CSV table of C-alpha atoms in Angstrom, one decimal:
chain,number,residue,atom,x,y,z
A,1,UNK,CA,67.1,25.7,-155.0
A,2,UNK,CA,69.7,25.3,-152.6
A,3,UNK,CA,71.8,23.1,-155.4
A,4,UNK,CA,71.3,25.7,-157.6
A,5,UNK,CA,73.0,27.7,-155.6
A,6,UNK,CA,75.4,26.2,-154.9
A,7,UNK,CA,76.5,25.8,-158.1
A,8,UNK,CA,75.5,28.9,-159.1
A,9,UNK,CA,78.7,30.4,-156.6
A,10,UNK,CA,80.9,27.5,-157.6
A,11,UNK,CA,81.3,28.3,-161.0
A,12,UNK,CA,81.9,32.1,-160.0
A,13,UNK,CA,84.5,30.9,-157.1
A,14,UNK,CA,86.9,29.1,-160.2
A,15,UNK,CA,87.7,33.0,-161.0
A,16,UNK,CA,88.8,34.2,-157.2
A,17,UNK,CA,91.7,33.6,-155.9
A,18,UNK,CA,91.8,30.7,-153.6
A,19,UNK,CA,91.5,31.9,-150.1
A,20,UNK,CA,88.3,33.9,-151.5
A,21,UNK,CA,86.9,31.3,-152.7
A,22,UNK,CA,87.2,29.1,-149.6
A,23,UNK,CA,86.1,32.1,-147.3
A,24,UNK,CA,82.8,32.5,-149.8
A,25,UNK,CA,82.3,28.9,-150.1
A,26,UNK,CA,82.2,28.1,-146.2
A,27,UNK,CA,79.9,31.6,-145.5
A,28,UNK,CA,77.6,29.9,-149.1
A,29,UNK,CA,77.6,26.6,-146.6
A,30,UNK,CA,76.6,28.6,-143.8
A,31,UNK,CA,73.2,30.4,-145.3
A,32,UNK,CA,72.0,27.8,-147.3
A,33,UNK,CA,72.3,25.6,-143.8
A,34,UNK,CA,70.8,28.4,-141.7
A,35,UNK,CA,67.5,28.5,-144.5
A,36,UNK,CA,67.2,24.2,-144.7
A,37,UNK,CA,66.7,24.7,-141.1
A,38,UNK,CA,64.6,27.7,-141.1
A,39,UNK,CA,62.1,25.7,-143.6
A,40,UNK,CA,62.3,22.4,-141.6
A,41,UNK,CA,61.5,24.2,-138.4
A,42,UNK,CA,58.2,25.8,-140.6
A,43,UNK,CA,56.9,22.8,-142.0
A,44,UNK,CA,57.3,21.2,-138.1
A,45,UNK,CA,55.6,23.9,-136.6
A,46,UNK,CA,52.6,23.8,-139.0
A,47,UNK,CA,52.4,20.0,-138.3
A,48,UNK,CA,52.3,20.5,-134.2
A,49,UNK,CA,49.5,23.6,-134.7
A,50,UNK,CA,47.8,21.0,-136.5
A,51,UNK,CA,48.0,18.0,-134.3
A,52,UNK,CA,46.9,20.6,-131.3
A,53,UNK,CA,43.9,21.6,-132.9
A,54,UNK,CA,43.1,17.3,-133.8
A,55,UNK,CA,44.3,17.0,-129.9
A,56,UNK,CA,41.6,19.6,-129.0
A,57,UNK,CA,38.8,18.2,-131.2
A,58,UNK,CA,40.1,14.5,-130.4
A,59,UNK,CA,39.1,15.9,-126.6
A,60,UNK,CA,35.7,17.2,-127.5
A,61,UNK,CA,34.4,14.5,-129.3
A,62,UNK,CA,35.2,12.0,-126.3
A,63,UNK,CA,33.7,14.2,-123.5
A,64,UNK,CA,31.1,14.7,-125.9
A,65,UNK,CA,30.6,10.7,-126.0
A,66,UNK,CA,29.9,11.0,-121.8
A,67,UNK,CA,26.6,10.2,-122.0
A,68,UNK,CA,26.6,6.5,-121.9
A,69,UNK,CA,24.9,4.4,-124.0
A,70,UNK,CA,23.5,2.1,-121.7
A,71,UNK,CA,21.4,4.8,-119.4
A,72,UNK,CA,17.8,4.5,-119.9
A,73,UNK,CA,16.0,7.6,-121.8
A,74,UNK,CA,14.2,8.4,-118.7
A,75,UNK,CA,17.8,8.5,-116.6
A,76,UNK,CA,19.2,10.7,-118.4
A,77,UNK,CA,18.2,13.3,-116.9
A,78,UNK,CA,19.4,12.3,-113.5
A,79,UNK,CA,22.9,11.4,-114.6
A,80,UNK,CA,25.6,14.3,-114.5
A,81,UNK,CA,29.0,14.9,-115.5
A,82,UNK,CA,30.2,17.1,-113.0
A,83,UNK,CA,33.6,19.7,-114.3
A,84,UNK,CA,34.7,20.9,-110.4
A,85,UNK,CA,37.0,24.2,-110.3
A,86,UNK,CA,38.1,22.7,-107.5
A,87,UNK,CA,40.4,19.5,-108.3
A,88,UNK,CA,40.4,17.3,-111.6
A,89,UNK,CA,38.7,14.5,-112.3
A,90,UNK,CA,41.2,12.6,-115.4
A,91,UNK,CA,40.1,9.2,-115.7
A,92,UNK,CA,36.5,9.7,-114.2
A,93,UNK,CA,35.6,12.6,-116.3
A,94,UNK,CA,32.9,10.5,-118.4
A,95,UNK,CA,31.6,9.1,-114.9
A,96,UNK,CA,28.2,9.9,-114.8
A,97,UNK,CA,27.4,11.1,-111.4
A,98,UNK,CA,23.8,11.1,-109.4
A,99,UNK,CA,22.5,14.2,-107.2
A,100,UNK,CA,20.8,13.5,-103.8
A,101,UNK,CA,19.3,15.3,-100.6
A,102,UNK,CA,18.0,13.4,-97.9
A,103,UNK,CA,15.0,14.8,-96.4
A,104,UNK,CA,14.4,14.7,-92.7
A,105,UNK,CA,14.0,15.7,-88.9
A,106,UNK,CA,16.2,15.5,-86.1
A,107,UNK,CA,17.1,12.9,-83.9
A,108,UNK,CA,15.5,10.6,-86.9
A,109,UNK,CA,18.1,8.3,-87.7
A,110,UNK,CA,19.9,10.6,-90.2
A,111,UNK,CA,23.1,10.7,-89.0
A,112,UNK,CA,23.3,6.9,-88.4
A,113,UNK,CA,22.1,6.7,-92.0
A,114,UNK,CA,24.4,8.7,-93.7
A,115,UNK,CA,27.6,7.0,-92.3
A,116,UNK,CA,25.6,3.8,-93.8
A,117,UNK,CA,25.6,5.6,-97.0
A,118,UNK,CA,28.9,7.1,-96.9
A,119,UNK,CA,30.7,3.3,-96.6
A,120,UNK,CA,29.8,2.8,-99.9
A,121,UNK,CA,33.2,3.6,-102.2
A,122,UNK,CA,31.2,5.6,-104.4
A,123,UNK,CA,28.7,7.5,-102.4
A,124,UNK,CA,29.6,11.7,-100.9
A,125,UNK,CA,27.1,12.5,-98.8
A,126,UNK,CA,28.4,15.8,-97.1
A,127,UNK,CA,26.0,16.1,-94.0
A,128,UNK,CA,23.9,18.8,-92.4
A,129,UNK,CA,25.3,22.0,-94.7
A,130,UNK,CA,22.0,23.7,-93.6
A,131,UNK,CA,22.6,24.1,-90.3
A,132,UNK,CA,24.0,27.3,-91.2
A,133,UNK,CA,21.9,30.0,-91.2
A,134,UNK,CA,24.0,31.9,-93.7
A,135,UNK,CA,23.8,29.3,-95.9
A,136,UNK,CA,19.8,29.3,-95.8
A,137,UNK,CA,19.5,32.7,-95.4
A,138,UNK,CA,17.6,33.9,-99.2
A,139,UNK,CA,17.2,30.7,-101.9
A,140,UNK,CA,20.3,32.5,-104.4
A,141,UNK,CA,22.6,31.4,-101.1
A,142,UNK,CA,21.1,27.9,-100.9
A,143,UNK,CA,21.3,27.1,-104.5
A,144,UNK,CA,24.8,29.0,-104.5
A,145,UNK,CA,25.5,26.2,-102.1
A,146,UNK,CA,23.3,23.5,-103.8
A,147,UNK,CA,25.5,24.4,-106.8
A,148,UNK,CA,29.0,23.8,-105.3
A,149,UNK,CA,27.6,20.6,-103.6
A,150,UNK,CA,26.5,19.1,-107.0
A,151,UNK,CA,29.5,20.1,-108.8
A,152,UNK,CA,32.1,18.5,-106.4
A,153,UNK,CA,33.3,21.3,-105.1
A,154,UNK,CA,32.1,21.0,-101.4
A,155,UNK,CA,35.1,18.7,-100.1
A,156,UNK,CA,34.5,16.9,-96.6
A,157,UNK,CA,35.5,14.1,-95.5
A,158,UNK,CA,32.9,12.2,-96.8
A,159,UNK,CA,33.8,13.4,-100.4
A,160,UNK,CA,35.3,10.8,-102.7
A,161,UNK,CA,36.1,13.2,-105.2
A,162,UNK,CA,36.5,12.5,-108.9
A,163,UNK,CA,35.6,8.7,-108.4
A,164,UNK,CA,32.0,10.1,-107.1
A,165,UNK,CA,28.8,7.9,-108.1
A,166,UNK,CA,26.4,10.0,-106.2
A,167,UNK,CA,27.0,13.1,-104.4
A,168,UNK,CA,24.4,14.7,-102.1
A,169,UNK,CA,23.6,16.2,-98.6
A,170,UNK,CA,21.6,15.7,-95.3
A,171,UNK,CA,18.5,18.5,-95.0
A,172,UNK,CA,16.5,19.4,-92.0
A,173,UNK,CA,12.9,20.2,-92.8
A,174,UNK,CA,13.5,23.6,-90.6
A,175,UNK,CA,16.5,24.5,-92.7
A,176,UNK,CA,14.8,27.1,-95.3
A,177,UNK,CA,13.6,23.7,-96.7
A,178,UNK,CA,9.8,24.0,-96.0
A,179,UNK,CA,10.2,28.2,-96.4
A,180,UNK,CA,11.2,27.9,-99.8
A,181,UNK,CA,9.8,24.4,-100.5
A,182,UNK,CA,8.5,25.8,-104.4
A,183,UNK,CA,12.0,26.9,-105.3
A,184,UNK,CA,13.7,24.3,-104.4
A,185,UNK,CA,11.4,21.9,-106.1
A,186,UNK,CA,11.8,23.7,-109.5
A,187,UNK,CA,15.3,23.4,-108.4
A,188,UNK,CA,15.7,19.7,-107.6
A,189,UNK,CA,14.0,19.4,-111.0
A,190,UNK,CA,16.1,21.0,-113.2
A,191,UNK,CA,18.9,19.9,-111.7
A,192,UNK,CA,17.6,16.1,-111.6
A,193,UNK,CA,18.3,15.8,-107.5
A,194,UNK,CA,16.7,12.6,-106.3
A,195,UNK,CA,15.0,13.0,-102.9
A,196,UNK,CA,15.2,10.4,-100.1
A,197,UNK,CA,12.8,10.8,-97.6
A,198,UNK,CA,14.2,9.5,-94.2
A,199,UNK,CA,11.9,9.7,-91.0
A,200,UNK,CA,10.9,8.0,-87.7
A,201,UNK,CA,7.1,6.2,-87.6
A,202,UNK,CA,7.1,6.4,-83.7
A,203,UNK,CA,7.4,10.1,-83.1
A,204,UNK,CA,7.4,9.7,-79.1
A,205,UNK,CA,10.8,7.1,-80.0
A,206,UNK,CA,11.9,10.8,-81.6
A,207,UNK,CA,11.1,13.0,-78.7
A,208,UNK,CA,12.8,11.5,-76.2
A,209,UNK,CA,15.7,11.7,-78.0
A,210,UNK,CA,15.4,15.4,-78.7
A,211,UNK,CA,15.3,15.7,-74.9
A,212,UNK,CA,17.7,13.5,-74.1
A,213,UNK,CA,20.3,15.2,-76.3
A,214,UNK,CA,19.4,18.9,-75.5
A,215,UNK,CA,20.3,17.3,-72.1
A,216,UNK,CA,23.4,16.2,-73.4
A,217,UNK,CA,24.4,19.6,-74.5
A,218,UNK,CA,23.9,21.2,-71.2
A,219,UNK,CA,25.3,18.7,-68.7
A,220,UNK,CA,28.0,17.0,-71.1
A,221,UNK,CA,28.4,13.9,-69.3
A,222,UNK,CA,31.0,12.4,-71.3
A,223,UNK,CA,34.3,14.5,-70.2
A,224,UNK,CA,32.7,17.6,-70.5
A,225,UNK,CA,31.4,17.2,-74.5
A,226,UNK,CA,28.5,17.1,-76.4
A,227,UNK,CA,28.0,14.2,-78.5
A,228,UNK,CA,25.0,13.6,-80.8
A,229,UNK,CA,26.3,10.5,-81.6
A,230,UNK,CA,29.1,7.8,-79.9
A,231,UNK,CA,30.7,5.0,-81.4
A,232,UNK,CA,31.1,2.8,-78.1
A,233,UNK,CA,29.0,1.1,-75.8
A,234,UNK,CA,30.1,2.4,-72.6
A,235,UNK,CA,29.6,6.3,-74.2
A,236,UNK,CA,25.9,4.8,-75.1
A,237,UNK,CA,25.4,3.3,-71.8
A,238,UNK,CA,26.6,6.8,-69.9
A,239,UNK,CA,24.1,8.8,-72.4
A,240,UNK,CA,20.9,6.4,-71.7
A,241,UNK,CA,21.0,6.9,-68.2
A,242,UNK,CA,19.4,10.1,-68.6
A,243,UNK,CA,15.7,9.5,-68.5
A,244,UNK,CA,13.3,12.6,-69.3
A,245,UNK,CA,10.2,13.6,-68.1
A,246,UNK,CA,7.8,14.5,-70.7
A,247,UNK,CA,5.1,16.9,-70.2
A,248,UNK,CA,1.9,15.4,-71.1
A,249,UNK,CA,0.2,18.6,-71.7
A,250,UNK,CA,1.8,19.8,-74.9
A,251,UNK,CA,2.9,15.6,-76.0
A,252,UNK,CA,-0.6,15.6,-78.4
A,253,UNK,CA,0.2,18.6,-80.1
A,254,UNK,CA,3.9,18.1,-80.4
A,255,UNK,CA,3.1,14.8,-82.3
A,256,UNK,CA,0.5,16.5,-84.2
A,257,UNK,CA,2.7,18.8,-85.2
A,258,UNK,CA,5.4,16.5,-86.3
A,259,UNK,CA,2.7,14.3,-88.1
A,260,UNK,CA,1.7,17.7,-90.0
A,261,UNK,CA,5.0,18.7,-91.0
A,262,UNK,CA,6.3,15.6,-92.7
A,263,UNK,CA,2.8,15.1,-94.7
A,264,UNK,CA,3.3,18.2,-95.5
A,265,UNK,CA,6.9,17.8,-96.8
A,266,UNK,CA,5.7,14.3,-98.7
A,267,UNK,CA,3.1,16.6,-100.4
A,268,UNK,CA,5.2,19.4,-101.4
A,269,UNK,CA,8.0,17.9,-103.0
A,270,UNK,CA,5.9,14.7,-104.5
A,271,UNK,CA,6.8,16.0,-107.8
A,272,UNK,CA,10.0,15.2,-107.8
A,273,UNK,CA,12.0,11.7,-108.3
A,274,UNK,CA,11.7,10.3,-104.5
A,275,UNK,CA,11.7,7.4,-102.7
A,276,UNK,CA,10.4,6.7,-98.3
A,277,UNK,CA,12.5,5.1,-95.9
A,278,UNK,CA,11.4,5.0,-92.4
A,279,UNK,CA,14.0,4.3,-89.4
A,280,UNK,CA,12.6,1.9,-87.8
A,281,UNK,CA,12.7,-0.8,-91.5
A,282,UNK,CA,16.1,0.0,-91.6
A,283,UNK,CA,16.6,-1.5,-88.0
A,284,UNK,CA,14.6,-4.8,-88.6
A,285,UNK,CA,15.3,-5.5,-91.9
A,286,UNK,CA,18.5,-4.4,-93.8
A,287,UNK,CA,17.9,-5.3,-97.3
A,288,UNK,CA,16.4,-1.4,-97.3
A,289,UNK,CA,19.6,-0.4,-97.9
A,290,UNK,CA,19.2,-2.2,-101.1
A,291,UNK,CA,16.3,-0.1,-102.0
A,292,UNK,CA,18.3,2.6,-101.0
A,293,UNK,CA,21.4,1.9,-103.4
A,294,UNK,CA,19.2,0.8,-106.4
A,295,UNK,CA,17.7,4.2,-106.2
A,296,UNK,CA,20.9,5.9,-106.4
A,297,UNK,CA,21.9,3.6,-109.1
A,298,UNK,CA,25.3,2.9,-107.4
A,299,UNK,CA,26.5,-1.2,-107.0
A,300,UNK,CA,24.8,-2.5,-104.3
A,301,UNK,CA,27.7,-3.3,-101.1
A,302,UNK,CA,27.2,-4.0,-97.5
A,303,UNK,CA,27.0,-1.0,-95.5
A,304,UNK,CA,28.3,-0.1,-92.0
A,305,UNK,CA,28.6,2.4,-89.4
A,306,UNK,CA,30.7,2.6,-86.1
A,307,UNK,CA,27.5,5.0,-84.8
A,308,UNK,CA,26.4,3.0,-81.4
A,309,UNK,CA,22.8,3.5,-80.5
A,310,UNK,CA,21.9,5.3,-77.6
A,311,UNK,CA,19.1,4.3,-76.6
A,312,UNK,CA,17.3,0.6,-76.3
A,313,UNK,CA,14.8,-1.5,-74.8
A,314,UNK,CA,10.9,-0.6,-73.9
A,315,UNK,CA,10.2,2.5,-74.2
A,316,UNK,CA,8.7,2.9,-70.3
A,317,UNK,CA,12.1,2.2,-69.2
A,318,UNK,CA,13.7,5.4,-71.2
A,319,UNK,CA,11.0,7.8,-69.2
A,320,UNK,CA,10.2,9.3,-65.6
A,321,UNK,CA,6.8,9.6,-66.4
A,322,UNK,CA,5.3,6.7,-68.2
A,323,UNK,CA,2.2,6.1,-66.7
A,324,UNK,CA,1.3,9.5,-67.3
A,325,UNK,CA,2.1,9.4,-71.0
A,326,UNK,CA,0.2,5.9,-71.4
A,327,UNK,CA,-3.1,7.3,-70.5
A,328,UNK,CA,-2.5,10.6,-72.1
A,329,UNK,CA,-2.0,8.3,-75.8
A,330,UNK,CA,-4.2,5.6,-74.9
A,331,UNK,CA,-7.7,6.2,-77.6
A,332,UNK,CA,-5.8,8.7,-79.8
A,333,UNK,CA,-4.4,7.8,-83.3
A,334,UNK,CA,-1.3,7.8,-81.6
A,335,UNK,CA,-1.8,4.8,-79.0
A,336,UNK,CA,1.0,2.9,-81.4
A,337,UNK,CA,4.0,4.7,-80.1
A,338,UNK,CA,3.3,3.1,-76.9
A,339,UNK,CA,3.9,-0.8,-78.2
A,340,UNK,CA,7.4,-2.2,-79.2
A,341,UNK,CA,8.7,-1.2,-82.8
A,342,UNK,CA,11.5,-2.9,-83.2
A,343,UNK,CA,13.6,-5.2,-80.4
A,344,UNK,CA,17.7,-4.7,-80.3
């Protein structure tokens, strides 16, 4: 059309004078430039609109291709693809990630456990959130907080962010947990959470360690601060001079107590996917860690931890009183606590 045009003016210019006819011809020039242009930037534009909306679809289809072929029906649902508001995760969007809580009591081994867990490249376990009380206050703020956990968006120092395998948490069983044990079960069940049980055989082990570290938070031997856990041998050594006196009165029920609470934790939340490590199989025989990292379905690497323990040896050397707590355990069901666990 443009031709035509142009030829259409040219045989009209033949009758103008000369300067006319160069002044139309160059403005002729002009327009019919200024419209090639106009329809070459349409035709561009409609091409880019469409490639976004392939782009877009193109995008779908490949998140929509996340879950990998290779997970088991019965995985699936424990296997997440987290989208945080919090950061990106680019090229470990389609990573499928694993939820987990790890169920215990103080003074159990926890924290030495997590850093074990934590050494693994893939594994965010993002400690004792609960210790809060805000946090456990009604169950919309713990599964507010459950949420942000799951989704990568509760960053510690333990978080390895979009490269996450499995993310989880450390929970006391007097952290809301046993309060509102029923919702958080339904919870942990739709939400596919994995539950590892971590506690102590030898309860008495436990107790003087409760009392050694509430100690430890009133005198502050080392330089004035509390510390629930060291990392060096002379710290340890300071902390394990301390040795309490337990009174033998209330030791029966105290262990009775303790006995009650985590039967009644394994009972509660038996429903859900779980496995049972005790402390003291961890200390004689590594390859629970194994166990441990099959569960979370993460490649199996040695773990370590700079935590020191605290305290060693026979137990009658870690007390003031131990003849009195011998006979007070001698012909109960808990006469065990009194032999040698585990040697260091």
């Amino acid at each position: 059309m443009a031709d035509d045009l142009c030829f259409f003016f040219k045989d009209n210019l033949i009758l103008k004078p000369q300067k006319t006819s160069s002044l139309l011809l160059r403005i002729i020039v002009l327009v019919c430039a200024m419209l090639c242009g106009v329809y070459i930037c349409s035709v561009h534009l409609k091409r880019i609109s469409a490639g976004t909306k392939d782009e877009a679809l193109s995008v779908q289809v490949v998140r929509g291709q996340c879950l990998v072929p290779h997970v088991e029906p019965w995985e699936k649902p424990y296997v997440h693809y987290p989208n945080p508001e919090t950061f990106r995760r680019d090229e470990c969007a389609c990573h499928p990630v694993r939820s987990f809580a790890i169920l215990s009591t103080q003074r159990s081994g926890s924290g030495w456990f997590e850093t074990l867990l934590n050494s693994h490249t893939n594994i965010s376990s993002n400690g004792e959130i609960f210790s809060v009380k805000d946090r456990r206050s009604n169950i919309s703020t713990i599964t507010e907080t459950l949420d942000k956990v799951y989704n990568l968006d509760w960053l510690t120092s333990a978080s390895k962010r979009e490269c996450t395998a499995a993310v989880g948490l450390k929970w006391m069983l007097n952290q809301g947990l046993m309060q509102y044990h029923e919702e958080i079960v339904e919870y942990f069940k739709s939400r596919g959470v994995l539950v590892i049980f971590l506690f102590r055989r030898n309860h008495l082990r436990r107790m003087i360690s409760i009392l050694a570290n509430s100690y430890d938070q009133n005198a502050k031997p080392l330089n004035g601060t509390h510390k629930s856990h060291v990392h060096s041998s002379h710290e340890a050594e300071i902390l394990a001079k301390f040795q309490p006196t337990i009174n033998t009165t209330l030791l029966i029920p105290n262990l009775r107590q303790v006995d009650e609470m985590t039967t009644k934790a394994l009972e509660y939340f038996r429903s859900t996917r779980h496995i049972v490590v005790y402390y003291e199989d961890i200390i004689k025989n590594r390859t629970k860690l194994d166990e441990v990292q099959d569960f979370l379905r993460v490649p199996r690497i040695k773990l370590t931890s700079r935590q020191v323990k605290i305290h060693k040896g026979s137990l009658n050397e870690q007390v003031t009183n131990w003849d009195d707590i011998e006979k007070t355990l001698r012909g109960t069901p808990y006469e065990s606590f009194l032999n040698a666990d585990y040697k260091l």
